[in-house]
XYZ file of C-alpha atoms in Angstrom:
688
model
C -3.372 -56.233 -24.106
C -4.147 -55.397 -20.727
C -0.177 -55.793 -19.694
C 0.762 -53.694 -23.051
C -1.380 -50.889 -21.891
C -0.234 -50.794 -18.531
C 3.181 -51.273 -19.515
C 2.845 -48.075 -22.634
C 1.334 -45.985 -19.559
C 4.266 -46.659 -17.108
C 7.051 -46.303 -19.859
C 5.148 -42.620 -20.702
C 6.403 -41.549 -17.505
C 9.444 -40.218 -19.010
C 8.504 -38.780 -21.736
C 5.623 -36.724 -19.948
C 8.572 -35.478 -17.394
C 10.525 -34.421 -20.966
C 7.322 -32.683 -22.173
C 6.770 -31.084 -18.607
C 10.727 -29.952 -18.860
C 9.976 -28.569 -22.515
C 6.657 -26.452 -20.849
C 9.086 -24.795 -18.404
C 11.720 -23.789 -20.410
C 8.454 -22.404 -22.746
C 7.275 -20.283 -19.816
C 10.391 -18.735 -18.825
C 10.378 -16.113 -21.649
C 6.669 -15.453 -20.337
C 8.121 -14.964 -16.538
C 11.150 -12.385 -18.118
C 8.177 -10.468 -19.298
C 5.915 -9.836 -16.092
C 9.958 -9.076 -14.428
C 10.083 -6.514 -16.898
C 6.507 -5.073 -16.356
C 7.332 -5.125 -12.763
C 10.192 -2.753 -12.954
C 8.314 -0.253 -15.150
C 6.433 1.189 -12.332
C 8.691 2.710 -9.254
C 6.852 5.987 -8.081
C 4.426 5.619 -4.938
C 2.321 8.734 -4.627
C 0.878 9.804 -0.950
C -2.616 10.811 -0.671
C -4.540 12.512 1.903
C -8.469 13.033 2.048
C -8.994 16.767 2.149
C -12.673 16.535 2.779
C -11.408 14.647 6.459
C -9.112 17.585 6.953
C -12.040 20.063 6.600
C -13.654 18.131 8.650
C -11.214 18.147 11.484
C -10.509 21.710 10.826
C -14.321 22.443 11.553
C -13.579 21.511 15.577
C -10.493 23.980 15.634
C -10.811 27.734 16.926
C -9.411 29.189 13.451
C -10.378 26.237 11.065
C -8.835 28.268 7.808
C -5.623 28.867 9.732
C -5.742 25.200 10.828
C -6.040 23.922 7.320
C -3.164 26.195 5.928
C -1.045 25.017 8.654
C -1.550 21.178 8.119
C -1.332 21.619 4.388
C 2.099 22.846 4.899
C 3.065 20.031 7.524
C 1.998 17.750 5.076
C 3.586 19.101 2.360
C 6.751 18.692 4.135
C 6.329 15.023 5.309
C 5.526 13.731 2.192
C 1.797 14.285 0.587
C 2.129 15.203 -2.802
C -1.966 14.740 -3.325
C -4.925 15.484 -2.111
C -8.264 13.737 -2.721
C -10.969 16.410 -3.527
C -14.918 15.115 -3.303
C -17.476 16.268 -5.492
C -18.836 19.176 -3.245
C -22.240 19.112 -1.342
C -23.988 21.588 0.651
C -22.648 20.256 3.611
C -19.183 20.706 2.595
C -19.708 24.224 1.899
C -21.076 24.329 5.772
C -17.948 23.094 7.187
C -16.026 25.316 4.958
C -17.660 28.275 6.733
C -19.049 29.246 3.035
C -22.750 28.677 3.157
C -25.247 28.282 5.882
C -28.632 26.731 5.327
C -31.889 25.842 6.840
C -35.568 23.906 6.489
C -38.291 25.337 6.643
C -39.268 24.846 10.610
C -35.952 26.455 11.127
C -35.811 29.102 8.608
C -39.811 29.968 10.299
C -38.040 30.294 14.171
C -34.984 32.280 12.746
C -37.593 34.961 10.757
C -40.370 34.545 13.843
C -42.723 33.696 11.097
C -45.119 31.060 10.605
C -43.881 27.747 8.370
C -45.645 27.593 5.614
C -48.227 24.565 5.151
C -47.471 23.784 1.309
C -43.545 24.292 0.936
C -40.927 22.482 2.406
C -37.517 24.230 0.989
C -33.999 24.632 1.695
C -32.720 28.139 2.203
C -29.036 28.703 1.452
C -27.360 31.965 2.466
C -23.818 32.830 1.440
C -21.263 33.989 3.943
C -19.819 36.799 2.082
C -20.377 37.948 -1.806
C -17.122 36.139 -2.951
C -18.636 33.014 -2.145
C -21.443 33.942 -3.494
C -20.251 34.935 -6.776
C -18.422 31.727 -6.559
C -20.944 29.282 -5.512
C -24.228 30.444 -7.047
C -23.673 29.368 -10.554
C -22.466 26.220 -9.277
C -25.684 25.155 -6.912
C -27.899 26.916 -9.639
C -26.674 24.639 -12.442
C -26.593 21.427 -10.506
C -30.182 21.614 -9.062
C -31.501 22.988 -12.589
C -30.174 19.965 -14.400
C -32.588 17.933 -11.887
C -35.219 20.115 -12.627
C -35.462 21.806 -9.312
C -36.074 25.044 -9.355
C -33.653 28.097 -7.513
C -34.421 31.779 -6.624
C -32.485 34.622 -4.741
C -33.167 35.098 -1.554
C -31.669 37.391 0.875
C -31.463 37.613 4.777
C -30.162 40.696 6.942
C -28.290 42.126 4.283
C -26.911 38.646 3.128
C -27.265 37.237 -0.459
C -28.884 33.840 -0.889
C -30.811 30.896 -2.570
C -33.896 29.390 -1.979
C -33.688 25.640 -3.341
C -36.717 24.579 -3.809
C -36.838 20.826 -2.319
C -36.661 19.793 0.839
C -33.044 20.064 3.034
C -32.747 16.813 3.278
C -32.823 16.013 -0.142
C -30.599 18.917 -1.189
C -27.657 17.982 1.294
C -27.585 14.628 -0.986
C -26.835 16.466 -4.116
C -23.555 16.194 -5.283
C -21.885 19.589 -7.238
C -18.723 20.159 -9.196
C -15.570 19.937 -6.562
C -15.009 23.622 -5.450
C -12.924 25.642 -8.018
C -11.729 27.610 -5.261
C -10.557 24.430 -3.081
C -8.923 23.336 -6.522
C -7.122 26.336 -7.306
C -5.666 26.805 -3.846
C -4.480 22.860 -3.540
C -2.643 23.143 -7.106
C -1.127 26.753 -6.290
C 0.038 25.084 -3.265
C 2.080 22.142 -5.376
C -0.271 19.310 -4.670
C -1.444 17.089 -7.287
C -5.459 16.517 -7.175
C -7.279 13.622 -7.172
C -10.945 13.612 -7.478
C -13.486 11.676 -6.174
C -16.224 11.037 -8.463
C -19.571 9.518 -7.194
C -22.374 8.108 -9.405
C -25.335 9.403 -7.927
C -26.852 11.632 -10.230
C -28.076 11.109 -13.951
C -24.934 11.584 -16.405
C -24.207 14.918 -18.076
C -21.988 14.534 -20.845
C -21.797 18.331 -21.224
C -21.089 18.896 -17.555
C -18.361 15.852 -17.639
C -16.704 17.233 -20.551
C -16.395 20.800 -18.695
C -14.970 18.793 -15.350
C -12.543 16.829 -17.041
C -11.458 19.770 -18.929
C -10.886 21.651 -15.580
C -9.233 18.457 -14.326
C -6.521 18.593 -17.553
C -6.039 21.709 -16.987
C -4.662 21.112 -13.060
C -2.919 18.253 -14.387
C -5.229 15.796 -13.007
C -3.326 11.975 -13.760
C -5.827 9.811 -11.867
C -9.190 9.605 -10.214
C -10.931 7.880 -7.469
C -14.655 6.786 -7.119
C -16.562 7.327 -4.023
C -19.761 4.817 -3.498
C -20.327 1.563 -5.095
C -20.505 2.044 -8.806
C -18.100 4.123 -10.872
C -19.310 7.440 -12.802
C -21.533 6.799 -15.915
C -22.612 3.033 -14.582
C -25.869 3.575 -13.322
C -27.097 5.177 -16.765
C -24.934 3.003 -19.211
C -27.583 0.642 -20.573
C -29.837 3.340 -21.757
C -27.048 6.393 -22.880
C -23.884 4.427 -22.810
C -22.480 6.917 -20.602
C -19.877 4.639 -19.222
C -18.286 4.331 -22.881
C -18.371 8.324 -23.062
C -16.925 8.380 -19.698
C -14.210 6.387 -20.732
C -13.691 8.171 -23.809
C -13.484 11.499 -22.020
C -10.668 10.114 -19.712
C -8.387 8.503 -22.255
C -8.419 11.643 -24.193
C -7.111 13.492 -21.677
C -4.884 10.721 -20.316
C -6.246 10.181 -16.930
C -6.388 6.688 -15.324
C -7.902 5.245 -12.007
C -6.893 3.685 -8.965
C -8.137 0.482 -7.567
C -9.015 0.381 -3.809
C -7.263 -2.477 -2.203
C -9.406 -5.059 -0.174
C -12.798 -3.491 -1.169
C -15.566 -5.965 0.030
C -17.059 -5.914 -3.496
C -15.465 -4.485 -6.239
C -16.956 -1.027 -7.559
C -19.501 -1.540 -10.308
C -18.426 -1.081 -13.362
C -14.849 -0.726 -12.942
C -13.303 -3.632 -14.312
C -15.033 -2.447 -17.653
C -14.021 1.029 -17.689
C -10.582 -0.385 -16.635
C -10.812 -2.311 -19.905
C -11.429 0.690 -22.379
C -9.000 2.410 -20.509
C -6.259 -0.273 -21.457
C -5.754 -0.522 -17.766
C -4.224 2.695 -16.881
C -4.732 1.733 -13.331
C -2.543 1.476 -10.044
C -3.295 -0.307 -6.717
C -4.296 1.845 -3.826
C -3.630 1.408 -0.100
C -6.179 3.257 2.038
C -5.349 3.421 5.876
C -8.517 3.690 7.689
C -9.453 6.528 10.237
C -9.376 3.836 12.731
C -6.025 2.851 11.841
C -4.752 6.663 11.556
C -4.604 6.353 15.283
C -1.818 3.466 15.253
C 1.456 3.687 16.377
C 3.810 5.653 14.152
C 6.266 2.347 13.799
C 3.085 0.523 12.620
C 1.900 2.796 10.244
C 5.371 2.930 8.570
C 5.726 -0.761 8.493
C 2.119 -1.035 6.751
C 3.112 1.715 3.920
C 6.431 -0.026 3.111
C 5.179 -3.572 3.279
C 2.166 -2.264 0.594
C 4.413 -0.655 -1.633
C 7.330 -3.421 -1.442
C 4.966 -6.824 -1.525
C 1.622 -5.808 -3.000
C 2.368 -3.639 -6.084
C 0.572 -0.715 -4.135
C 1.291 2.450 -5.733
C -0.715 4.961 -4.238
C -1.087 5.408 -0.493
C -4.514 7.220 0.706
C -4.748 8.827 4.225
C -7.700 9.518 6.673
C -8.201 10.911 9.818
C -11.323 12.181 11.966
C -12.323 14.289 14.676
C -12.125 12.457 18.101
C -12.713 12.959 21.630
C -9.577 13.046 23.515
C -10.392 12.652 27.063
C -6.182 13.101 27.757
C -6.080 16.238 26.221
C -9.853 17.273 27.346
C -10.463 18.386 23.450
C -11.858 17.373 20.260
C -8.329 16.056 18.629
C -7.262 14.092 15.372
C -4.604 11.871 13.959
C -2.665 14.431 11.835
C 0.191 14.764 14.043
C 0.360 10.714 14.360
C 0.156 10.579 10.481
C 2.846 13.128 9.921
C 5.349 11.171 12.442
C 4.781 8.368 10.819
C 5.802 9.755 7.251
C 8.342 11.932 7.792
C 11.833 11.779 10.139
C 14.404 8.963 10.340
C 12.749 5.609 9.727
C 9.676 7.181 8.529
C 7.462 5.531 5.708
C 8.956 7.916 3.120
C 12.624 6.979 4.404
C 11.437 3.101 3.930
C 10.122 3.458 0.461
C 13.034 5.299 -0.972
C 15.128 2.445 0.520
C 13.384 0.168 -1.011
C 14.092 1.655 -4.087
C 11.154 3.767 -5.198
C 10.719 7.062 -5.519
C 7.888 9.370 -4.188
C 5.996 11.259 -6.683
C 3.128 10.834 -9.386
C 2.129 7.317 -9.350
C 2.089 5.784 -12.510
C 0.700 2.529 -14.452
C 2.354 -0.419 -15.143
C 4.073 -0.711 -18.875
C 2.612 -4.477 -19.697
C 5.419 -6.125 -21.543
C 4.077 -8.676 -24.086
C 6.426 -9.935 -26.047
C 5.436 -10.998 -29.794
C 5.917 -15.082 -29.354
C 4.479 -14.672 -25.876
C 1.249 -16.632 -26.779
C 3.018 -19.345 -28.404
C 5.362 -19.618 -25.182
C 2.276 -19.867 -23.192
C 0.789 -22.457 -25.939
C 3.708 -25.084 -24.707
C 3.548 -24.164 -21.133
C -0.317 -25.041 -21.327
C 1.011 -28.839 -23.022
C 3.649 -28.801 -20.141
C 1.442 -28.308 -17.401
C -1.014 -30.856 -18.543
C 1.854 -33.085 -18.355
C 2.189 -32.445 -14.966
C -1.472 -32.892 -13.947
C -0.930 -36.552 -15.847
C 2.171 -37.512 -14.130
C 0.400 -36.932 -10.794
C -2.266 -39.383 -11.512
C -0.060 -41.620 -13.042
C 1.503 -42.076 -9.517
C -1.884 -43.166 -8.160
C -3.951 -44.945 -11.053
C -1.101 -45.670 -13.708
C -3.400 -46.884 -16.237
C -5.052 -43.377 -16.356
C -1.795 -41.830 -17.333
C -2.268 -41.380 -21.241
C -6.196 -41.579 -21.422
C -5.600 -38.357 -18.727
C -3.042 -36.954 -21.195
C -5.028 -36.996 -23.847
C -8.362 -35.698 -22.263
C -6.297 -33.060 -20.665
C -5.650 -31.807 -23.797
C -8.636 -31.895 -25.832
C -10.502 -30.515 -22.465
C -8.023 -27.679 -22.199
C -8.709 -26.766 -26.053
C -12.332 -26.791 -25.633
C -12.245 -24.734 -22.612
C -9.753 -22.355 -24.017
C -11.974 -21.275 -26.651
C -15.367 -21.555 -24.683
C -14.284 -19.507 -21.384
C -10.226 -18.585 -21.539
C -10.303 -17.022 -18.372
C -11.930 -19.867 -16.474
C -9.303 -22.436 -17.990
C -6.226 -20.307 -16.819
C -7.196 -20.396 -13.453
C -8.308 -24.141 -13.624
C -5.124 -25.457 -15.168
C -2.761 -22.668 -12.789
C -4.624 -24.529 -9.856
C -4.346 -27.791 -11.296
C -0.443 -27.569 -11.915
C -0.117 -25.720 -8.598
C -1.677 -28.806 -6.508
C 0.077 -31.531 -8.727
C 3.630 -30.065 -8.529
C 4.314 -30.266 -4.654
C 2.279 -33.620 -4.411
C 4.510 -35.059 -7.227
C 7.102 -33.925 -5.178
C 6.535 -35.641 -2.125
C 5.771 -38.624 -3.725
C 8.341 -38.909 -5.421
C 10.150 -38.197 -1.837
C 8.635 -40.803 -0.023
C 9.106 -43.751 -2.956
C 12.653 -42.326 -2.519
C 13.075 -43.202 1.075
C 11.071 -46.495 0.654
C 13.699 -47.293 -1.679
C 16.817 -46.265 0.489
C 15.278 -46.952 3.939
C 14.505 -50.553 5.269
C 12.111 -52.686 3.407
C 8.652 -53.646 4.306
C 8.221 -55.720 7.490
C 11.774 -55.201 8.920
C 12.024 -55.297 12.416
C 12.576 -52.232 14.289
C 14.619 -53.474 17.054
C 17.533 -55.602 17.761
C 19.799 -57.096 15.021
C 16.180 -57.227 12.714
C 16.986 -54.102 11.921
C 20.355 -54.333 10.843
C 18.810 -56.006 7.906
C 19.047 -52.715 5.405
C 18.017 -51.940 2.295
C 16.031 -53.883 -0.020
C 19.161 -55.280 -1.635
C 20.069 -56.593 1.556
C 23.112 -54.123 1.891
C 24.168 -52.565 5.405
C 22.015 -50.014 6.947
C 23.014 -46.287 6.296
C 24.825 -44.726 8.871
C 23.676 -41.492 10.144
C 25.973 -39.513 8.052
C 24.396 -40.700 4.672
C 21.075 -40.702 6.144
C 21.832 -36.805 6.855
C 23.437 -36.673 3.201
C 20.359 -38.197 1.390
C 17.994 -36.208 3.367
C 19.660 -33.091 1.744
C 19.685 -34.425 -1.352
C 16.079 -35.281 -1.206
C 15.277 -31.675 0.421
C 16.732 -29.732 -2.769
C 15.412 -32.125 -5.158
C 11.518 -32.114 -3.707
C 12.081 -28.350 -3.663
C 12.978 -27.978 -6.920
C 9.985 -30.148 -8.395
C 7.572 -28.598 -6.087
C 8.687 -24.899 -7.467
C 8.693 -26.425 -11.051
C 4.847 -25.381 -10.712
C 5.931 -21.555 -10.702
C 7.024 -21.052 -14.247
C 3.619 -22.770 -15.335
C 1.327 -20.404 -12.848
C 2.926 -17.299 -14.088
C 2.710 -18.075 -17.694
C -0.761 -19.352 -17.247
C -2.000 -15.824 -15.240
C 0.362 -13.482 -17.000
C -2.382 -10.667 -17.185
C -2.250 -7.273 -15.884
C -5.964 -7.805 -14.495
C -4.522 -10.508 -11.772
C -1.612 -8.192 -10.978
C -3.800 -5.539 -10.429
C -6.312 -7.984 -8.484
C -9.294 -7.176 -11.087
C -9.345 -11.183 -11.669
C -8.453 -13.171 -8.762
C -6.783 -16.585 -8.678
C -9.026 -18.685 -6.899
C -8.995 -22.013 -5.208
C -6.291 -21.332 -2.466
C -8.189 -23.274 -0.070
C -8.027 -26.572 -2.550
C -4.219 -25.437 -2.999
C -3.735 -25.959 1.188
C -5.451 -28.797 1.525
C -5.781 -31.116 -1.622
C -1.519 -31.861 -1.934
C -2.152 -32.855 2.024
C -5.081 -35.198 1.460
C -2.957 -36.747 -1.752
C 0.100 -37.337 -0.145
C -1.577 -39.075 3.121
C -3.518 -41.344 0.953
C -0.231 -42.237 -0.658
C 1.903 -42.697 2.648
C -0.952 -45.217 3.941
C -2.000 -46.988 0.916
C 0.748 -47.108 -1.624
C 3.680 -48.429 0.235
C 4.035 -51.784 -0.202
C 0.993 -53.956 -0.553
C -1.776 -53.133 -3.009
C -3.552 -50.080 -2.525
C -6.767 -51.795 -2.617
C -6.063 -54.663 -0.437
C -4.513 -51.734 2.279
C -8.358 -50.078 1.940
C -9.837 -53.199 2.592
C -8.099 -54.005 5.605
C -8.600 -50.011 7.002
C -12.360 -50.397 6.225
C -12.247 -53.667 8.352
C -10.232 -52.199 11.169
C -12.408 -51.746 14.057
C -13.042 -48.186 15.495
C -11.354 -47.259 18.837
C -11.931 -44.290 21.136
C -8.272 -43.227 20.686
C -8.909 -43.540 16.969
C -12.293 -40.924 17.309
C -9.751 -38.763 19.776
C -7.340 -38.682 17.426
C -9.377 -38.087 14.306
C -11.201 -34.745 16.660
C -7.428 -33.333 17.249
C -6.620 -33.669 13.885
C -9.840 -31.807 12.707
C -9.474 -29.137 15.187
C -5.657 -28.651 13.655
C -7.285 -29.014 10.170
C -9.529 -25.956 11.143
C -7.199 -23.858 12.591
C -4.880 -24.491 9.378
C -7.552 -23.619 7.087
C -8.324 -20.391 9.239
C -4.822 -19.466 8.985
C -4.582 -19.580 4.993
C -5.578 -16.574 2.693
C -5.747 -12.946 3.757
C -8.692 -13.485 6.376
C -6.339 -15.215 9.175
C -5.435 -12.902 12.147
C -2.025 -13.046 14.213
C -1.558 -12.512 17.706
C 0.859 -9.692 18.660
C 3.306 -12.013 19.847
C 3.422 -13.450 16.355
C 3.108 -9.810 14.511
C 6.323 -8.934 16.682
C 8.120 -12.109 15.441
C 7.052 -11.329 11.993
C 8.281 -7.550 12.158
C 11.468 -8.745 13.130
C 11.779 -11.188 10.417
C 11.199 -8.386 8.364
C 13.804 -5.949 9.743
C 16.516 -9.023 9.702
C 16.111 -10.252 5.900
C 14.326 -7.087 4.355
C 11.717 -9.898 3.474
C 9.821 -12.107 5.825
C 9.807 -15.917 4.745
C 6.523 -17.599 5.875
C 6.625 -19.186 9.372
C 5.118 -22.364 8.804
C 7.727 -23.547 6.367
C 10.955 -22.775 7.929
C 9.718 -23.471 11.514
C 7.686 -26.420 10.895
C 7.368 -27.899 7.186
C 10.612 -27.857 6.072
C 12.767 -28.744 9.795
C 9.921 -31.791 9.476
C 10.771 -32.955 6.066
C 14.503 -33.359 6.979
C 14.179 -34.854 10.192
C 11.025 -37.065 8.668
C 12.942 -38.025 5.779
C 16.449 -38.960 8.082
C 13.955 -40.968 10.280
C 12.241 -42.667 7.396
C 15.208 -44.146 6.176
C 15.965 -46.349 9.492
C 12.164 -46.432 10.374
C 9.321 -46.728 7.635
C 6.552 -45.050 10.183
C 8.660 -41.842 10.296
C 7.392 -41.362 6.626
C 4.081 -40.213 8.654
C 5.790 -36.984 8.952
C 6.209 -36.227 5.262
C 2.343 -35.681 5.347
C 2.878 -32.565 7.512
C 5.936 -31.832 5.574
C 3.892 -31.327 2.554
C 2.745 -27.882 3.846
C 6.108 -26.404 3.017
C 6.055 -27.349 -0.556
C 2.442 -26.200 -1.490
C 3.154 -23.164 0.670
C 6.246 -21.988 -1.591
C 4.124 -22.367 -4.555
C 0.796 -20.617 -3.050
C 3.434 -17.756 -2.607
C 4.003 -17.043 -6.164
C -0.024 -17.479 -6.915
C -0.460 -13.899 -5.096
C 0.200 -12.385 -8.532
C -0.026 -8.874 -7.320
C 3.384 -9.598 -5.307
C 6.611 -8.863 -7.127
C 8.107 -12.161 -8.772
C 11.519 -11.258 -7.100
C 10.227 -11.036 -3.826
C 8.269 -13.929 -3.579
C 11.224 -15.982 -4.736
C 13.426 -14.666 -2.162
C 10.657 -15.236 0.466
C 11.021 -19.040 -0.708
C 14.371 -19.354 -0.644
C 14.994 -17.476 2.600
C 12.239 -20.090 4.047
C 14.411 -22.830 2.619
C 17.694 -21.634 3.847
C 16.373 -21.295 7.366
C 14.101 -24.785 7.332
C 17.298 -26.205 6.255
C 19.251 -24.563 9.228
C 16.433 -25.671 11.767
C 16.216 -29.131 10.039
C 19.661 -30.103 10.422
C 19.357 -28.672 14.305
C 16.414 -30.638 14.667
C 18.302 -33.763 13.654
C 21.307 -33.581 15.846
C 19.163 -33.040 18.446
C 17.325 -36.161 17.737
C 20.626 -37.784 17.447
C 21.782 -36.396 20.845
C 18.545 -37.936 22.318
C 18.828 -41.070 20.836
C 22.353 -41.663 22.086
C 21.298 -40.703 25.621
C 18.377 -42.850 25.363
C 20.400 -46.038 24.206
C 22.827 -45.341 27.248
C 20.605 -44.494 29.750
C 17.208 -46.766 29.256
C 19.028 -49.977 30.478
C 19.406 -48.122 33.630
C 16.303 -46.597 33.801
C 14.466 -50.352 33.812
C 16.916 -51.380 36.488
């Protein structure tokens, strides 16, 4: 019975491969749907922070003239939108529209004694027009908070006394300055409001504000702080639901800021209630706004092309310039980076985008997509079972059955966890199986176990006792193996795309997790296979390894491998840093090919695969190089696991890596052959 079970498991492999292929075919329509989704939004919007502009202008001799001039320059450079915050007294002060003092300051100003039991805020409007425009908004805001105000005047100017300390009054946000909104709209700018959730949610006031936004053709809003508008009061008043209803009725969507340490609270729920009317936004910080214009240009071009960014947000800040002996800002630098030949606007247009108001992706979801995804799930489980079969053959059918049952249960209980877990499993298994099959093929074509490495003993050839392969045939076999292995590894891609085909992944509201496992598990599994599964029974080899004495060389080797492994893991994901030389090389590759292939693929792993398989067809120990070569296979799959990157960009990146790796691999083989020929010719002379 045991032999029958073993035979059934081994025979099941070919049927599992059939299921995998069927699953791949079923996944392709889902891949097509995502391609159509990615093509639906091709407009990029450039936004400038208006508060930063006012702040920079406050250090100029003629602030209003400076603002007006810079608005014209920004408009000409390609900036279509201005981000406008909810106003504070400090904003009005910087705009020269009000002045304010605390109790101590007003006592000094009026040559009076500070009141013992009054700690109020004294606001003075700089002219009657500002008083007429701002006074109602200030009174309404503080009145809604239970803070009373009263009229006040000083030296003929109208003002208000706000009966709360100055430090408290400065924190209260009010509706965006309507005069600023009107001025920017009349100049042809789109308005991007930035709202904060620091005060109790007021539905009536919010309705008036959203109505005003609609009259200004506002299509998208941003949030300031760590939560969205209405989140803090949602449990008591369902304010988030009310806010979502208002936005949806007026056709206003959201912008999701890239690379926040933590997504703003309530954002995902609000995005869901708005049917994911969301675009991704890249924010260039105040510090980065001083980078060289070509660096900023490249950042903007890559963000829009490689990461589905549709809004670019520019910041600036006043700074001390010792070179100019004045307070300066980065506006001129930003304008240079946007406009002119080779600027960001030109590059973005050259990549097939238009400059205008950003629109959300129109999600394509064909009627039969759920059925195609179900078949793809079955195929993905088959791939996992196949991987297990090459390590523990007698578990194949059991793993297949448990995988299907477990998938069905997890899909019902936690569908998001299920799709991520299965996507990670198939992403790990496909490159592992591909490399295992490559090692098995090398073992079949190469010298048998125990064959001598020198002299005439090497002439015994392959397992069948045939003549050893000549260099030309070894190269041909290596090339065929290279292509076959890449095809099998890339077989994971349709499964990953089908399983994670949800707009939340494209918008990075939900993320594919387990990247570290994807980068290390295939290496470990292939290492185990190369060490334990070639020739002798794995358990026999394991026993020998456990009985092997530990030497100093082994300890040093393990330490070196540990350091290399730590460096390798530090370069995975988005947290890795690159040297200036590497960044220059990346920019060169980007300029040369339009899409930058991954350097670890075409500079290391792919050439090493070709050289390793070429050498392993003559010397079995060369198969150890395949352990490192698996990095190229898993890296190709990992490229597609970045769901926020367009499929076509990922495909071009992977194919470029394979092509360049092929060229460098063939060159490496040629260099090896030349070096080997020289060694054979000259080594006898060196011995003499």
